[in-house]
Short mmCIF file of C-alpha atoms in Angstrom, two decimals:
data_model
loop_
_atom_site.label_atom_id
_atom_site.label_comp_id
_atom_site.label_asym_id
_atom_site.label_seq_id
_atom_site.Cartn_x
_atom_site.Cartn_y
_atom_site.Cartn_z
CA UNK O 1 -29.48 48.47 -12.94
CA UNK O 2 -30.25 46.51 -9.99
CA UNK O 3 -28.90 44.21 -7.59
CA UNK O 4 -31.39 41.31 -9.10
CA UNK O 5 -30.29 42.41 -12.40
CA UNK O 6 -26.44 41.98 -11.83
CA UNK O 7 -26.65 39.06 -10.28
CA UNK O 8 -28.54 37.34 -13.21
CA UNK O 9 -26.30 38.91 -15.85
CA UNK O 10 -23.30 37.45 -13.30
CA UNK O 11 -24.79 34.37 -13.82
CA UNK O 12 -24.92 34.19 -17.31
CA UNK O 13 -21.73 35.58 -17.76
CA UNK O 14 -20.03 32.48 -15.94
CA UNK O 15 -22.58 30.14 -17.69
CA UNK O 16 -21.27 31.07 -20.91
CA UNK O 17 -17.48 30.83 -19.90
CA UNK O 18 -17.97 27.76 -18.24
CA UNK O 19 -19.44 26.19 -21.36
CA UNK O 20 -16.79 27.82 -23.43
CA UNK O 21 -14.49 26.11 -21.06
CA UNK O 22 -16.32 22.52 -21.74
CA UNK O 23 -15.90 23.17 -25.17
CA UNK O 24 -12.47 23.58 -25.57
CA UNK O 25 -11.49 20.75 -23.41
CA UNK O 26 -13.55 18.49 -25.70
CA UNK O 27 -11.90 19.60 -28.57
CA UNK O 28 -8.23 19.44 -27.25
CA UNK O 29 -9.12 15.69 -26.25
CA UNK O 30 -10.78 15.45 -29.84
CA UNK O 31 -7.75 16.85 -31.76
CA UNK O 32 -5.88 14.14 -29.59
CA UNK O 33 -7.14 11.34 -29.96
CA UNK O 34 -7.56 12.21 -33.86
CA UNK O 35 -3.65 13.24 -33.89
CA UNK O 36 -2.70 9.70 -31.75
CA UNK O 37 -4.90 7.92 -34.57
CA UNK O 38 -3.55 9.32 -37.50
CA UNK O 39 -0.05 8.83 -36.51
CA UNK O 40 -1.23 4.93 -35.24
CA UNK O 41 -2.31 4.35 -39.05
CA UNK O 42 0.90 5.84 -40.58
CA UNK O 43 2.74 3.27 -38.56
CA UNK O 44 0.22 0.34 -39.37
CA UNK O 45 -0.74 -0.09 -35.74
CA UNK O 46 -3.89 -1.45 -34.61
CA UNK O 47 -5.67 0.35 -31.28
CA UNK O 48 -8.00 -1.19 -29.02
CA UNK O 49 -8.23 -3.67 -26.29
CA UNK O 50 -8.63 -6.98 -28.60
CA UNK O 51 -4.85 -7.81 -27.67
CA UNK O 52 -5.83 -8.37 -23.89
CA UNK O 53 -7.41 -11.82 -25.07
CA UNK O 54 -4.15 -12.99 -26.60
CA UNK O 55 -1.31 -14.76 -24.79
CA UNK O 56 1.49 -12.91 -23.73
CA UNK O 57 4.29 -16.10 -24.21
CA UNK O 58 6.66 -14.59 -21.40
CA UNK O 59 7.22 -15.38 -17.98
CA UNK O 60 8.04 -13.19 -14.63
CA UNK O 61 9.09 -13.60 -11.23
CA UNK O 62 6.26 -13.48 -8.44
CA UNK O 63 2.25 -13.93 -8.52
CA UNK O 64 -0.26 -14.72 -5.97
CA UNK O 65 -2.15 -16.65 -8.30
CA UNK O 66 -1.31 -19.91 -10.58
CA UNK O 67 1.00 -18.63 -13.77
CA UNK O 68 2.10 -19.28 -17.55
CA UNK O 69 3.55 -18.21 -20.76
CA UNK O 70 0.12 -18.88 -22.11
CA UNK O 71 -1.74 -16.45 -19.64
CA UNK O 72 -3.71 -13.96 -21.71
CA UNK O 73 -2.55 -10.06 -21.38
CA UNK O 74 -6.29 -9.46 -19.48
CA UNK O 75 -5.25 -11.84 -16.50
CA UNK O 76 -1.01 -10.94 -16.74
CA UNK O 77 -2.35 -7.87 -16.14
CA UNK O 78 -4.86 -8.79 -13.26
CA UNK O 79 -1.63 -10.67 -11.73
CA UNK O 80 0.21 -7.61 -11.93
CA UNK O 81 -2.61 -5.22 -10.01
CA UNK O 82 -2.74 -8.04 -7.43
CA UNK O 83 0.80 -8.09 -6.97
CA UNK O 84 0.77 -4.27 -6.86
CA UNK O 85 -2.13 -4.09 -4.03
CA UNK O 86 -0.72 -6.89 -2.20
CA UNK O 87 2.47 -5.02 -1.86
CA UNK O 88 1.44 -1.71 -1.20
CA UNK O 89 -0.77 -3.26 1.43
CA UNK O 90 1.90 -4.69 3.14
CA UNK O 91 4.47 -1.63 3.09
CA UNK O 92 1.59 0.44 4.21
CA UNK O 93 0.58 -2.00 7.50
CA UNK O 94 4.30 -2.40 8.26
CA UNK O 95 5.57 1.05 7.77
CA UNK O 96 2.96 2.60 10.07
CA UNK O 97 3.42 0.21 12.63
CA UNK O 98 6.96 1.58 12.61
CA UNK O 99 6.37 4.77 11.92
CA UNK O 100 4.48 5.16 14.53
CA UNK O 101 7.37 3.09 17.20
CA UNK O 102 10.03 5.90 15.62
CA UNK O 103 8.04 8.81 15.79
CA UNK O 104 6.73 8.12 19.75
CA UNK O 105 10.58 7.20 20.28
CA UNK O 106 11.19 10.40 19.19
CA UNK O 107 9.21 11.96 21.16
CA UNK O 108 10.20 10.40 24.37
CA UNK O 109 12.46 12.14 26.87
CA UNK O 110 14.44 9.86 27.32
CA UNK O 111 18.20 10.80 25.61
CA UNK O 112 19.32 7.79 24.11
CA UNK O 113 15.67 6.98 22.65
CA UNK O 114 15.67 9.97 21.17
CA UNK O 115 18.71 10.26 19.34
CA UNK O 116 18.43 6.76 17.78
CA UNK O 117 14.69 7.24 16.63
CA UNK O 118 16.32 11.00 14.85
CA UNK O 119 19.27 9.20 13.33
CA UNK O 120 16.78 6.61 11.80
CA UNK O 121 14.45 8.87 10.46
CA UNK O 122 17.67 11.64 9.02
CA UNK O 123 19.02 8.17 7.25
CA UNK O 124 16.41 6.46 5.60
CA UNK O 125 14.65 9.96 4.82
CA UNK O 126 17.44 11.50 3.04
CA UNK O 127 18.22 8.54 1.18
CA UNK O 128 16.88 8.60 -2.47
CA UNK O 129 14.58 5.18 -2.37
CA UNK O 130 15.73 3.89 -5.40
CA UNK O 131 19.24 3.60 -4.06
CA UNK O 132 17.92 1.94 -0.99
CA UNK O 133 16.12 -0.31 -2.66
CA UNK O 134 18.98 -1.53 -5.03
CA UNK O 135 21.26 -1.43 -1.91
CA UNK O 136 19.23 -4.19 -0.23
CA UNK O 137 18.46 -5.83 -3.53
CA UNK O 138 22.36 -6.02 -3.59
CA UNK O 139 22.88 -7.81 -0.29
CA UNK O 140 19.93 -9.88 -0.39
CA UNK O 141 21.16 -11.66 -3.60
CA UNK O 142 24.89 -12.13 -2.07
CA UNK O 143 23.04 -14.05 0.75
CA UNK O 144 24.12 -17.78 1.08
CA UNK O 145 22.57 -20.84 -0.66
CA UNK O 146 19.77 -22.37 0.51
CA UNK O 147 22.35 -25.29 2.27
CA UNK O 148 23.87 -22.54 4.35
CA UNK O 149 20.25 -20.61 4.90
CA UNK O 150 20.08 -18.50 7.93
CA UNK O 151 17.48 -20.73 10.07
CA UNK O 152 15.46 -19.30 12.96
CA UNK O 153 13.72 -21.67 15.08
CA UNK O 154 13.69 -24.30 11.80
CA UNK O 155 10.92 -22.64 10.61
CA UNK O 156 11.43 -19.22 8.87
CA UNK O 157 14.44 -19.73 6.68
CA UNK O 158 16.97 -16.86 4.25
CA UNK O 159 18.84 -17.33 1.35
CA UNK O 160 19.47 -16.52 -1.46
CA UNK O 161 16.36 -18.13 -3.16
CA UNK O 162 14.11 -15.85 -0.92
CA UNK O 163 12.23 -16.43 2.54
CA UNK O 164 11.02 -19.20 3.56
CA UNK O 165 8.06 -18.49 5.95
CA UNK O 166 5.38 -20.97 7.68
CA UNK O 167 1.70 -20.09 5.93
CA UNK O 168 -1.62 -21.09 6.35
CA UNK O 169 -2.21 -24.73 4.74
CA UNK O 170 -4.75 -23.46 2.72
CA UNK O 171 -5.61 -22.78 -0.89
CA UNK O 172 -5.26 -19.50 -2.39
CA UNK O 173 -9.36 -18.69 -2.99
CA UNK O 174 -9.46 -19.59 0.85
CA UNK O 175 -6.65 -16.75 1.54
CA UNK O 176 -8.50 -14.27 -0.41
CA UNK O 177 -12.03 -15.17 1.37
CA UNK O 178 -10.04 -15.14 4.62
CA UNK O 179 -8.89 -11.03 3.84
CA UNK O 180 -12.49 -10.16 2.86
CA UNK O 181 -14.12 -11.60 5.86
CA UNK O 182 -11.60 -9.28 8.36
CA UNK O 183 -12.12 -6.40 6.03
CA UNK O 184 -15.89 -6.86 6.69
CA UNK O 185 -14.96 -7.60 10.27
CA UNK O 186 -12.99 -4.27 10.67
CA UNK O 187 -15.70 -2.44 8.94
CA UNK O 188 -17.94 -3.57 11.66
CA UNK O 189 -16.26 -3.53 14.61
CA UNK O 190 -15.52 0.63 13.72
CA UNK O 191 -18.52 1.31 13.45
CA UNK O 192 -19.52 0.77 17.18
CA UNK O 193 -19.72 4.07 18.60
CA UNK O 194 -19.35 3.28 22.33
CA UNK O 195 -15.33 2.39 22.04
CA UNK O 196 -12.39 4.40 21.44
CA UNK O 197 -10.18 3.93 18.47
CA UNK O 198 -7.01 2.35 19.99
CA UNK O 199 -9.79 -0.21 21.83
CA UNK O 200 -11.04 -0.84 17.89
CA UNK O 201 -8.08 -1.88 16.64
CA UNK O 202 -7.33 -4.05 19.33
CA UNK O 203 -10.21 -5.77 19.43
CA UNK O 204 -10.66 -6.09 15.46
CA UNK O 205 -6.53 -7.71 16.03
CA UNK O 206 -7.50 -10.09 18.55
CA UNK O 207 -10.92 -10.88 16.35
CA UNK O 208 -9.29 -11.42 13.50
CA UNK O 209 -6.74 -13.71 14.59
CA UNK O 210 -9.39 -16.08 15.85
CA UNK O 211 -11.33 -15.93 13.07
CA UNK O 212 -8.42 -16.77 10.65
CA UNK O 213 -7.33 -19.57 12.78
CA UNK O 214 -11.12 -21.16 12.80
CA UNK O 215 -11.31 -20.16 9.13
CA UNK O 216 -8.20 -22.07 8.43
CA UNK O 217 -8.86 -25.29 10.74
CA UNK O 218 -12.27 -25.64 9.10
CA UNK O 219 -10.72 -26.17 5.32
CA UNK O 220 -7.24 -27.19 5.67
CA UNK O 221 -7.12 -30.44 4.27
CA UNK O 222 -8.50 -33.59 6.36
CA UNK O 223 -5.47 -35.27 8.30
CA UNK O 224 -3.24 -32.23 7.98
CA UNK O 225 -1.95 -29.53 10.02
CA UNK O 226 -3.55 -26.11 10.04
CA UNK O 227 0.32 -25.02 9.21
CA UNK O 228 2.99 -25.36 6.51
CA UNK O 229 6.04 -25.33 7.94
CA UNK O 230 9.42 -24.95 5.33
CA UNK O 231 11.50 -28.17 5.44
CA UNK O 232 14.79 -27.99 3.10
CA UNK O 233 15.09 -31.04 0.81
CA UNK O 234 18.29 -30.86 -1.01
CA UNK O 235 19.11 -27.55 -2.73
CA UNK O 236 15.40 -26.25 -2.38
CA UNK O 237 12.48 -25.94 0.20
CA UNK O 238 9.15 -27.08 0.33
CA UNK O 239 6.15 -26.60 2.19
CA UNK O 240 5.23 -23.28 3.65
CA UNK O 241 5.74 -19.74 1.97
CA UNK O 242 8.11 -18.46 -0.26
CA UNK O 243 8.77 -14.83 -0.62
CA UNK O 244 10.96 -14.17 -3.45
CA UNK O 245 14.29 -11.78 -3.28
CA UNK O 246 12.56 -8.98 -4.94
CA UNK O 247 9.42 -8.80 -2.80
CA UNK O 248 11.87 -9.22 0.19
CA UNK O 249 13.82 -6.24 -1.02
CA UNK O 250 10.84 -4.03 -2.04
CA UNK O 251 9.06 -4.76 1.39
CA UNK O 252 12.35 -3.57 3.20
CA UNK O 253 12.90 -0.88 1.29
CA UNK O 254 9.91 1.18 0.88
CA UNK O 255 8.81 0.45 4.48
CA UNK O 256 12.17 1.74 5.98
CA UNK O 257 11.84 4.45 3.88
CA UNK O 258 8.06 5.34 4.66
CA UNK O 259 8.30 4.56 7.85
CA UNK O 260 10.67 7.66 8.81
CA UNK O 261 7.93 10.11 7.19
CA UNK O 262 5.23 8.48 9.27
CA UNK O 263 7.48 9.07 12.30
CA UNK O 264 7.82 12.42 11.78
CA UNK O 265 4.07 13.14 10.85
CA UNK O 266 3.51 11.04 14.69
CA UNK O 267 6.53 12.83 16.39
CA UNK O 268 4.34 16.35 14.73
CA UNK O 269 0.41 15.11 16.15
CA UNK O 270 1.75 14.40 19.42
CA UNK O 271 3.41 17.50 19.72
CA UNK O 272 0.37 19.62 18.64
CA UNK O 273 -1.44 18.23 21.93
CA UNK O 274 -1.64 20.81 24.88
CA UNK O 275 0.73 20.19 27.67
CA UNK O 276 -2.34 21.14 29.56
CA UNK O 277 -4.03 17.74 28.89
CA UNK O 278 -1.11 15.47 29.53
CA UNK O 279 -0.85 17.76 33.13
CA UNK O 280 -4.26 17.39 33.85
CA UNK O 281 -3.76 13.63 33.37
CA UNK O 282 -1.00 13.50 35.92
CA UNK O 283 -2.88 15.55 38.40
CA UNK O 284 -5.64 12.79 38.12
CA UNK O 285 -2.94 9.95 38.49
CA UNK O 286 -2.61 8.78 35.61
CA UNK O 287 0.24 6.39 34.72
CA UNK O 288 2.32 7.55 31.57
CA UNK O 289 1.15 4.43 30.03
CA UNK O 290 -2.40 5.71 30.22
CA UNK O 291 -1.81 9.21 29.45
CA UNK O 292 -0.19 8.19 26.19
CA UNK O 293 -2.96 5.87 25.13
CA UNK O 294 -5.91 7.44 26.30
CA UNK O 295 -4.91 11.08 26.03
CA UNK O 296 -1.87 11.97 23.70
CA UNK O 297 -2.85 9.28 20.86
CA UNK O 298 -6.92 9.75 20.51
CA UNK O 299 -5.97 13.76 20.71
CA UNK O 300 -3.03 13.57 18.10
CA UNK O 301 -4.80 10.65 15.33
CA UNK O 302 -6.77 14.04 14.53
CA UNK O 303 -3.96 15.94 13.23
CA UNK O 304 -1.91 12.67 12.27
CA UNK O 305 -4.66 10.91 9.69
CA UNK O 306 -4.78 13.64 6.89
CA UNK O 307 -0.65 13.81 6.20
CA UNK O 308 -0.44 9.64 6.93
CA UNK O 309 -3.36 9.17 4.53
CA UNK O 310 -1.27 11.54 1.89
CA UNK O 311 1.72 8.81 2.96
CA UNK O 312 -0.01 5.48 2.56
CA UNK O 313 -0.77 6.82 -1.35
CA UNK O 314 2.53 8.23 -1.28
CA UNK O 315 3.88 4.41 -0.33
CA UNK O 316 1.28 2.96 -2.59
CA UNK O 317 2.96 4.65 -6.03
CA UNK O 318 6.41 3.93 -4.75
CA UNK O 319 5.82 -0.14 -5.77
CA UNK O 320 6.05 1.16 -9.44
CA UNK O 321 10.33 1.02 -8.27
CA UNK O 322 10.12 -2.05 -8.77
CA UNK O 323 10.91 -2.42 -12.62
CA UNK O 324 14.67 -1.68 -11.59
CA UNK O 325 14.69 -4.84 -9.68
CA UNK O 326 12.37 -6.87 -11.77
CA UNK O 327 9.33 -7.29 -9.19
CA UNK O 328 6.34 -7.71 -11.62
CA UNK O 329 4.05 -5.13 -9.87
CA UNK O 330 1.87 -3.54 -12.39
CA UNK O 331 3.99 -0.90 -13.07
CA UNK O 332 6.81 -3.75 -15.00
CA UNK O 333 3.91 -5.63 -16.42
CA UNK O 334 2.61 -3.04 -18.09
CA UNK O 335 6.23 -2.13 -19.72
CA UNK O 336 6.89 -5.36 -20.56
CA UNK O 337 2.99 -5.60 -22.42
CA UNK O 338 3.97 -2.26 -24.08
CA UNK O 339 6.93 -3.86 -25.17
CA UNK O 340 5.62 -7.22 -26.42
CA UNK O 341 2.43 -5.48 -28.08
CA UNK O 342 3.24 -1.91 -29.05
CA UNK O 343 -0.62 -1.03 -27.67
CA UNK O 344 1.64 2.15 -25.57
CA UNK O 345 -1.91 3.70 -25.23
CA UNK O 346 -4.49 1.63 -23.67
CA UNK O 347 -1.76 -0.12 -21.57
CA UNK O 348 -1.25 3.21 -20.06
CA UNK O 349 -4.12 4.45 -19.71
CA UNK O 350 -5.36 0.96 -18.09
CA UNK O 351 -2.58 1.95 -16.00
CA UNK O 352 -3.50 4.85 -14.69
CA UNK O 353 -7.08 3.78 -13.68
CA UNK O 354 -5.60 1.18 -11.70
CA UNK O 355 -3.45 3.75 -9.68
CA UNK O 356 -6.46 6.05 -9.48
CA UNK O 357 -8.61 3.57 -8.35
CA UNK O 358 -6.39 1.98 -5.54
CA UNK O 359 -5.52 5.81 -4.59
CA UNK O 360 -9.34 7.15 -4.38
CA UNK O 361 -9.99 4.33 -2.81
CA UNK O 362 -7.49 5.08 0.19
CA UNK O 363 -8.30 8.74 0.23
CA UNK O 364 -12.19 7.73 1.09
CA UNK O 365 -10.45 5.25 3.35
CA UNK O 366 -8.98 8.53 5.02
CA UNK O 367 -11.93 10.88 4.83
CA UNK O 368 -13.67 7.86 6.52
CA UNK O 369 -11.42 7.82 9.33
CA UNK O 370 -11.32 11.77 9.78
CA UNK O 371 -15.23 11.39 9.84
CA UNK O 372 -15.40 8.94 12.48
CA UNK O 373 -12.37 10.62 14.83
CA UNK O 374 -13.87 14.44 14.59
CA UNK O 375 -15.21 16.00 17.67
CA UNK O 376 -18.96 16.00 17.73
CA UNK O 377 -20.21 19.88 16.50
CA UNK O 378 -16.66 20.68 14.33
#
C-alpha cells in the first residue's frame, strides 16, 4: 500500500473517531438534561427563564444602580454582574499597581527594601484569603460611629457605616459614559506604534484625567460644584461617595492578597533580563532611573503579561468570597435567587457565562497585549 493510500485511510480513521466522539458527547448532554427533567417533574418544578421577569421581594447591601424589593430577578441579576465587574476591576487596577511597587522593592539592592517587600509578599501569600478577608471584615465593623469617624482633610471620612469619599457630582449614566469614553481613549492611544508602553500609559493617565474633569464640568448640574464633598449631618453623611463595609473589606482583601503574587511574577520578569543590558546601559550613562524604565521594564512586561493576565482572572473569581461577608457580587445574588426560586439550573448556568465571559474577555485583553509588546519577527 502506499504512502497516498495510508494517509487517506489515516484520515478516515480519525474522521470516524472524531464523529464517534461528537456523538457520544451529545448523548451524555442528552441523557442529562432528560435525567435533570425527569427528576424536575417528580418534584413539580417548573424550568426555564420565565422567573427572571418576576420580582424578587428582597433587599441587599450595595449596587451601582437605583434598587428595590420590587426589582425583577433579570435586573437583580444585572446589579449583581455590575457589582461583580466593578469590583474585580478595581482589585485588579489596585493590586497591580502594588504588585508591581512590592515586586521592584524586592528586587532592589537595597537591604531594608528588600526584606520588607519579602515579608509582605510571605504574609499575605500564605494567608488563606478567606481568613483575610473576614479578618478585615472583623475590624472594619468594630470601627467607630460615624460621630467619632476617622477624618482626613474633612473630606474622606471612616466608620463604621463605610467610607465616605468625595465623587464626581454627576449622575450615574454620566459615570458609566465617562468609563467608556477612556476605554475608547486607551484603545486608541495603544495603538500608536511610535511610543513605548510605559509612555502609553502615561499619556492615556494624564488624558484621561482631563477628559473626566471636562466631561464632568460640562454636566454637573448648573450652579454646582464639579465635586461632592461628604459633610456629616447628625449620625449620617451626605453628599459625596459611600463605599459600604463590605466593598471596603473585599477591596482590601483580595488586593493585598493579589498583590503579593503580582510581586513575585514582577520580582521573576525583571530577573529574567540579561545583566548584559542593564551594563550596557550604565556604560552609556544611564541613570538607574532610566535603566529601569526604559530597559528592565519594556524587556521584563514580555515575560510578566502571560502569568499577570492568569492573575487578573485569578483576582476576578476571587469576588465570588464575598457571600461570607454578604457583598452582593453575583456570586451571593445568584444563591440567594436559587434560594428564593428553586430555578438551581439556569441560575447557574447564567452564572457561569457571566464568569466565562468577563474571563475570555481578559484573556483576549492579554493576548492583545502580548501581540502588541512581541519583538518584530518572533
Amino acid at each position: 500500500m502506499d504512502a497516498a493510500a495510508l494517509k487517506t485511510r489515516r484520515k478516515r480513521r480519525e474522521l470516524i473517531l472524531q464523529t464517534l466522539l461528537v456523538v457520544a458527547v451529545a448523548l451524555i448532554v442528552w441523557a442529562a438534561i432528560s435525567t435533570a427533567q425527569t427528576k424536575l417533574d417528580e418534584l413539580n418544578m417548573t424550568s426555564g427563564f420565565g422567573f427572571l421577569e418576576r420580582a424578587t421581594g428582597w433587599a441587599y447591601s450595595f449596587s451601582l444602580i437605583d434598587r428595590s424589593i420590587d426589582d425583577s430577578y433579570s435586573r437583580t441579576l444585572l446589579i449583581g454582574f455590575m457589582n461583580t465587574l466593578f469590583l474585580g476591576l478595581i482589585c485588579i487596577v489596585l493590586s497591580t499597581i502594588l504588585g508591581f511597587a512590592i515586586g521592584t522593592a524586592r528586587d532592589a539592592r537595597q537591604l531594608g527594601l528588600n526584606a520588607v517587600a519579602t515579608v509582605y509578599i510571605q504574609l499575605f501569600r500564605n494567608l488563606p484569603l478567606i481568613l483575610q478577608l473576614v479578618f478585615w471584615y472583623a475590624i472594619l465593623i468594630h470601627m467607630p460611629g460615624p460621630r467619632q469617624a476617622y477624618s482626613l482633610g474633612d473630606a474622606l471620612f471612616l466608620s463604621n457605616r463605610g467610607m465616605m469619599l468625595p465623587a464626581l457630582n454627576v449622575s450615574p449614566l454620566v459615570v458609566l459614559g465617562i468609563f467608556a469614553c477612556l476605554v475608547l481613549l486607551g484603545f486608541a492611544i495603544f495603538r500608536i506604534k511610535s511610543l513605548q508602553f510605559l509612555h502609553k500609559l502615561g499619556l492615556w493617565l494624564v488624558a484621561s484625567i482631563g477628559l473626566t474633569l471636562t466631561l464632568a464640568s460640562m454636566f454637573a448640574p448648573a450652579e454646582s460644584s464639579m465635586f461632592s464633598i461628604p459633610v456629616q449631618k447628625g449620625l449620617r453623611f451626605q453628599g459625596g461617595l459611600t463605599v459600604s463595609i463590605e466593598l471596603v473589606a473585599m477591596i482590601l482583601a483580595i488586593t493585598l492578597y493579589g498583590s503579593a503574587y503580582i510581586a513575585e511574577v514582577v520580582r521573576g520578569g525583571l530577573h529574567e533580563v540579561p545583566s548584559g543590558l542593564t551594563e550596557a546601559g550604565k556604560a552609556l550613562g544611564l541613570s538607574s532611573r532610566s535603566i529601569w524604565f526604559h530597559v528592565k521594564i519594556p524587556m521584563a512586561l514580555r515575560t510578566i503579561m502571560p502569568p499577570l493576565g492568569n492573575q487578573w482572572i485569578f483576582i476576578m473569581k476571587a469576588t465570588t468570597l464575598g457571600v461570607a461577608i454578604g457583598f452582593s457580587d453575583l456570586f451571593y445574588i445568584v444563591s440567594t435567587s436559587i434560594t428564593q426560586s428553586g430555578q438551581t439550573l439556569e441560575l447557574m448556568g447564567l452564572l457561569m457565562l457571566s464568569f466565562l465571559l468577563i474571563n475570555y474577555s481578559l484573556a483576549q485583553i492579554v493576548n492583545f497585549i502580548n501581540a502588541r509588546l512581541a519583538l518584530k519577527g518572533h
